[in-house]
Short mmCIF file of C-alpha atoms in Angstrom, two decimals:
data_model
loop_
_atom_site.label_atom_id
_atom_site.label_comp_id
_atom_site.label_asym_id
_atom_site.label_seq_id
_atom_site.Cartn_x
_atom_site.Cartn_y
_atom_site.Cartn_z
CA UNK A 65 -2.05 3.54 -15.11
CA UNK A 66 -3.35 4.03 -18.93
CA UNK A 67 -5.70 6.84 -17.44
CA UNK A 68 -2.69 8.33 -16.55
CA UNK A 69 -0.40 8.00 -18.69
CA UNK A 70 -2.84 9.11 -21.22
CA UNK A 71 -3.91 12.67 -19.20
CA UNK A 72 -0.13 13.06 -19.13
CA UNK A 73 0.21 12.95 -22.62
CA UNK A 74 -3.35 14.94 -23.69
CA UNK A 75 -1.98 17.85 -20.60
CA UNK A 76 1.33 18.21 -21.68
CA UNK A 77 2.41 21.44 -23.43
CA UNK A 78 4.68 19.02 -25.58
CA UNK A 79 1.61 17.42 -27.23
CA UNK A 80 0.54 20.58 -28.73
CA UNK A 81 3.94 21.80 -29.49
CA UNK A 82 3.87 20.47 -33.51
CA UNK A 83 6.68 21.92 -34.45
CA UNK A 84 9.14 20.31 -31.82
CA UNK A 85 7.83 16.41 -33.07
CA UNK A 86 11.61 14.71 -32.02
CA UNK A 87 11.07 16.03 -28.35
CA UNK A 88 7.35 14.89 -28.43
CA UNK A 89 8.42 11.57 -29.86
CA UNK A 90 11.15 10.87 -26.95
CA UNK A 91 8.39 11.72 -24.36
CA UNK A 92 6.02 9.94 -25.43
CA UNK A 93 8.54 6.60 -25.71
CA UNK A 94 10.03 7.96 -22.66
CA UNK A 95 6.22 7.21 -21.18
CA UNK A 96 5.92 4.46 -22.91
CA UNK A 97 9.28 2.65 -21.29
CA UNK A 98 7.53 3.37 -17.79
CA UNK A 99 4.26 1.66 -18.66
CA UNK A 100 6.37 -1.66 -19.55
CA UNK A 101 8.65 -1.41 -16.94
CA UNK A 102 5.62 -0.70 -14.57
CA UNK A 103 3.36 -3.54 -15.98
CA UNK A 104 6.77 -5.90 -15.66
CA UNK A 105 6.71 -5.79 -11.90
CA UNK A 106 2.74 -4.91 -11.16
CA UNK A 107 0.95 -7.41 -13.86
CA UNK A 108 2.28 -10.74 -14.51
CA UNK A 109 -0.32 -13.21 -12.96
CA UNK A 110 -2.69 -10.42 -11.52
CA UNK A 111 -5.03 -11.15 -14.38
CA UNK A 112 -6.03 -14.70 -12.76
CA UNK A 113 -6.61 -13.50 -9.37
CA UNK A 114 -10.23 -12.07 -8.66
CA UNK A 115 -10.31 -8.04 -8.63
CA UNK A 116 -10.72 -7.40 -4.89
CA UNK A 117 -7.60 -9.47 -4.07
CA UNK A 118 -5.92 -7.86 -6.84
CA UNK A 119 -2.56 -6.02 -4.63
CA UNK A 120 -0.19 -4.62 -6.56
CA UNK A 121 3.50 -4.43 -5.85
CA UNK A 122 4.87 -2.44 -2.99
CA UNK A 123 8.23 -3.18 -1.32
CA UNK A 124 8.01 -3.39 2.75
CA UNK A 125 9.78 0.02 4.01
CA UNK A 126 13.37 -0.60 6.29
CA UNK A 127 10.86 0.61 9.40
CA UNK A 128 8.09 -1.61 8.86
CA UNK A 129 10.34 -4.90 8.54
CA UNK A 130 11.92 -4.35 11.59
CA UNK A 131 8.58 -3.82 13.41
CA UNK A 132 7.54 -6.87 12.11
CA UNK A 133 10.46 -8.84 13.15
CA UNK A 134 9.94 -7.32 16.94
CA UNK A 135 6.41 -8.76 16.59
CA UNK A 136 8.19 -11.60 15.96
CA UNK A 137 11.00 -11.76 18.33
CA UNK A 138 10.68 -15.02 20.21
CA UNK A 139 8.78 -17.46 18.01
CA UNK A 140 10.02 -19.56 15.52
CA UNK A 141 8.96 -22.26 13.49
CA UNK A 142 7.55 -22.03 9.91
CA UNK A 143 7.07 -18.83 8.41
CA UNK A 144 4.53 -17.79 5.42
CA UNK A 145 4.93 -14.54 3.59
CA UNK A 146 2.32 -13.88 1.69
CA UNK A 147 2.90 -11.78 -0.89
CA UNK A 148 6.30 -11.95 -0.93
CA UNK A 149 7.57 -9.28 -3.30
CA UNK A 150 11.60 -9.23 -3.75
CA UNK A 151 11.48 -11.15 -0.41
CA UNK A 152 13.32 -8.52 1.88
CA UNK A 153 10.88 -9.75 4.97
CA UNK A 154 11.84 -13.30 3.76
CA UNK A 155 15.18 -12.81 4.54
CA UNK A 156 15.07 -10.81 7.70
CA UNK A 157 12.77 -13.92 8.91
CA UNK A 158 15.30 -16.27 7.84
CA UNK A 159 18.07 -14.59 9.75
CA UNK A 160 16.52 -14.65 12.51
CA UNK A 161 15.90 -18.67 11.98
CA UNK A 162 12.74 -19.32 10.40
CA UNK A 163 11.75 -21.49 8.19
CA UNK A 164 10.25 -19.46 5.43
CA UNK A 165 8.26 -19.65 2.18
CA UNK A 166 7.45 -16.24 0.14
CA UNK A 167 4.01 -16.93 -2.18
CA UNK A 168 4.12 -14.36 -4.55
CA UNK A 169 2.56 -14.68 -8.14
CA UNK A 170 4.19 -12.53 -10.02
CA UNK A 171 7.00 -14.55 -11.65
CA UNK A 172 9.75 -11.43 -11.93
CA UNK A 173 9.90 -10.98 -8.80
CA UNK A 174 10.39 -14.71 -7.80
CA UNK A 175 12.87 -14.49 -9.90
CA UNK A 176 14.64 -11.83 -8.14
CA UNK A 177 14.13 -13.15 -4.86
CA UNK A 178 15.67 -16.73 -5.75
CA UNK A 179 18.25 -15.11 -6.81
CA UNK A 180 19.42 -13.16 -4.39
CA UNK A 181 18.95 -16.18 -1.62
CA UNK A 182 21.48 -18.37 -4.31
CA UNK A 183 23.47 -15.40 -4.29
CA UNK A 184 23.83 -14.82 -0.97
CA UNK A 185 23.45 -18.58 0.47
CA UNK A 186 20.37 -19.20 1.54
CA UNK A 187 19.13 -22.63 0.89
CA UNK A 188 15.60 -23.49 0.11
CA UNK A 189 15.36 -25.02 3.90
CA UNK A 190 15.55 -21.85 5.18
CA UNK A 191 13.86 -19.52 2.38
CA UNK A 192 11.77 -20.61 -0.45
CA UNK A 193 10.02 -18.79 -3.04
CA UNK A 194 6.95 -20.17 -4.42
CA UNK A 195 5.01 -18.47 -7.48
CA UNK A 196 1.61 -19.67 -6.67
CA UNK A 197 -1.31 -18.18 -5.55
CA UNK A 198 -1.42 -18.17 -1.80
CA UNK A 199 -6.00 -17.58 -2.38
CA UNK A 200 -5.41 -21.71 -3.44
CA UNK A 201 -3.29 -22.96 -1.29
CA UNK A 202 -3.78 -24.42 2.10
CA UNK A 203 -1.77 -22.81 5.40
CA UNK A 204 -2.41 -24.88 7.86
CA UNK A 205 1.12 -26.31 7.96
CA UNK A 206 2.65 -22.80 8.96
CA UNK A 207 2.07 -21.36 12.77
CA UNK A 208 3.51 -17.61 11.49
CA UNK A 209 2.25 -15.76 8.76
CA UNK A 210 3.22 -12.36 7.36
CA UNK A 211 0.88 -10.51 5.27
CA UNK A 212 1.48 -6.72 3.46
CA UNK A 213 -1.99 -6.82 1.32
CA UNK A 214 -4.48 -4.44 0.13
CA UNK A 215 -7.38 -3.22 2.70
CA UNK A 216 -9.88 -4.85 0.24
CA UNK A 217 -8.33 -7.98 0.78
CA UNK A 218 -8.11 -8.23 4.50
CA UNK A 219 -11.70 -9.28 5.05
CA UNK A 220 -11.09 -12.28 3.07
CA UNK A 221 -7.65 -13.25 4.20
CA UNK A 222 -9.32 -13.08 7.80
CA UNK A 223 -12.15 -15.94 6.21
CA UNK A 224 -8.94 -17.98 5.51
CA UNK A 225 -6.37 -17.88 8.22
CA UNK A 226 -9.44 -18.43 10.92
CA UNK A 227 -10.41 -21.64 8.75
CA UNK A 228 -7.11 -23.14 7.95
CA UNK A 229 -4.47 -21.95 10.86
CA UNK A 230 -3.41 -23.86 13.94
CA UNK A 231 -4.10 -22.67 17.24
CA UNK A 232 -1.03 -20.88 18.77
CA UNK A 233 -0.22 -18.88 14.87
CA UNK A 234 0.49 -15.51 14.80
CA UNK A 235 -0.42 -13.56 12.25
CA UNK A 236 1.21 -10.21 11.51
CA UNK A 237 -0.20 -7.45 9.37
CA UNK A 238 1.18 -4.40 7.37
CA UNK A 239 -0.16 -1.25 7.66
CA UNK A 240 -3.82 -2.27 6.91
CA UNK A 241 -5.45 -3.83 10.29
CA UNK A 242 -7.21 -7.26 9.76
CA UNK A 243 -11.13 -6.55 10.09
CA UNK A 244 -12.80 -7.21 13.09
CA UNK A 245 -9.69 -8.53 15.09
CA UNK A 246 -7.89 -7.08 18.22
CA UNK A 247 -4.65 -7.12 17.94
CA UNK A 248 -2.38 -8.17 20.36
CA UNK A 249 -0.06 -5.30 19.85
CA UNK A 250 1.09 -2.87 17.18
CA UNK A 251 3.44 -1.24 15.94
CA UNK A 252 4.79 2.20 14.23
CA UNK A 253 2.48 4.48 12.90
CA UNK A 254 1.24 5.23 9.03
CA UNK A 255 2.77 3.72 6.52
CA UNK A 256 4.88 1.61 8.97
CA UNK A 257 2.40 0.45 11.17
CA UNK A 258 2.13 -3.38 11.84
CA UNK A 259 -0.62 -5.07 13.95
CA UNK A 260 -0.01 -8.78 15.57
CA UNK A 261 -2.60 -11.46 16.07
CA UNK A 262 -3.02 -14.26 18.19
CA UNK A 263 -5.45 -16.65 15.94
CA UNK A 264 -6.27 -18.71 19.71
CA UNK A 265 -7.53 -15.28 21.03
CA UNK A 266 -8.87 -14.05 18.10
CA UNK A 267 -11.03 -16.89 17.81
CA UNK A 268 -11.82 -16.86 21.75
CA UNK A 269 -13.18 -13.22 21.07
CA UNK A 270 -15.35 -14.06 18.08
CA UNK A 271 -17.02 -16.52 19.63
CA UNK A 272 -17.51 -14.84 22.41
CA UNK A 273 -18.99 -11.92 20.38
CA UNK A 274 -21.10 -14.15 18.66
CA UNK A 275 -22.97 -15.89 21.65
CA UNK A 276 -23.66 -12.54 23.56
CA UNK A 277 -25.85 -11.02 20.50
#
């Protein structure tokens, strides 16, 4: 974002315009108010979490919610969300009568969420927000799990949810495809796509994959 903001500034016709300095001033705080407001929302707590699982904040689209709750339809039980953002799939799942927790680190956004589910009624039975970093802690107590990550990170989430999940979880998956799983179904297409996983069968498979080589 500073490499950005910065060839924005050096491009500009503004920034060579000398004789206009109160219009280059207001662009360049203009610019400035974007950064913070940006680094608000994308940075608080991403500087303790390893690079690769570094994801930064992007809200689940209308579309791809409600293909996740279709994944969804039938189930019930407890409900992770990792990476919960402003908690919009949080409280579609809770609608629907889930038991839901949203682990999200960043502690704006946690925040917001809370607030909304006070403001609209939810109690913390049905969705709770919990700034914490979902890499740490253990999600073996939840047989649904929600995930709208970074492609980098999928490899590793995969690691996790096969080590800690019970048999019977379903896992569902925005847009980026867990590694080396078959999904069960999907989804939608692009930026709405979401992929569904049965962690029985998609242990079943690996195993079988690994004794036939």
């Amino acid at each position: 974002m500073e490499d950005c903001i910065e060839m924005i500034l050096q491009d500009s016709p503004l920034s060579q315009q000398t004789e206009h300095p109160g219009v280059t001033a207001c662009c360049g705080a203009l610019l400035t108010g974007m950064y913070g407001l940006w680094s608000l929302f994308a940075l608080p707590g991403l500087r303790r979490v390893p690079g690769k699982l570094k994801v930064p904040y992007l809200p689940s689209s209308k579309r791809q919610t409600v293909n996740v709750m279709r994944h969804l339809r039938g189930r019930s039980g407890r409900l992770a969300d990792l990476g919960s953002g402003d908690g919009r799939l949080v409280f579609a799942a809770s609608s629907a009568g889930f038991q839901c927790t949203g682990f999200e680190i960043n502690s704006i956004l946690v925040a917001y969420a809370r607030a909304k589910a006070q403001w609209t009624g939810l109690g913390s039975s049905h969705a709770d927000f919990v700034k914490t970093d979902f890499w740490k802690t253990d999600l073996s107590s939840f047989n649904n799990v929600t995930a709208f990550l970074a492609p980098g990170a999928m490899e590793a989430l995969s690691d996790k949810l096969l080590k800690e999940l019970p048999d019977g979880a379903l896992v569902v998956s925005c847009q980026f495809p867990v590694p080396q799983w078959t999904p069960q179904s999907s989804i939608g297409s692009a930026l709405d796509q979401t992929f569904a996983y049965d962690i029985s069968a998609v242990r079943e498979s690996l195993k079988n994959s690994t004794d036939t080589k």
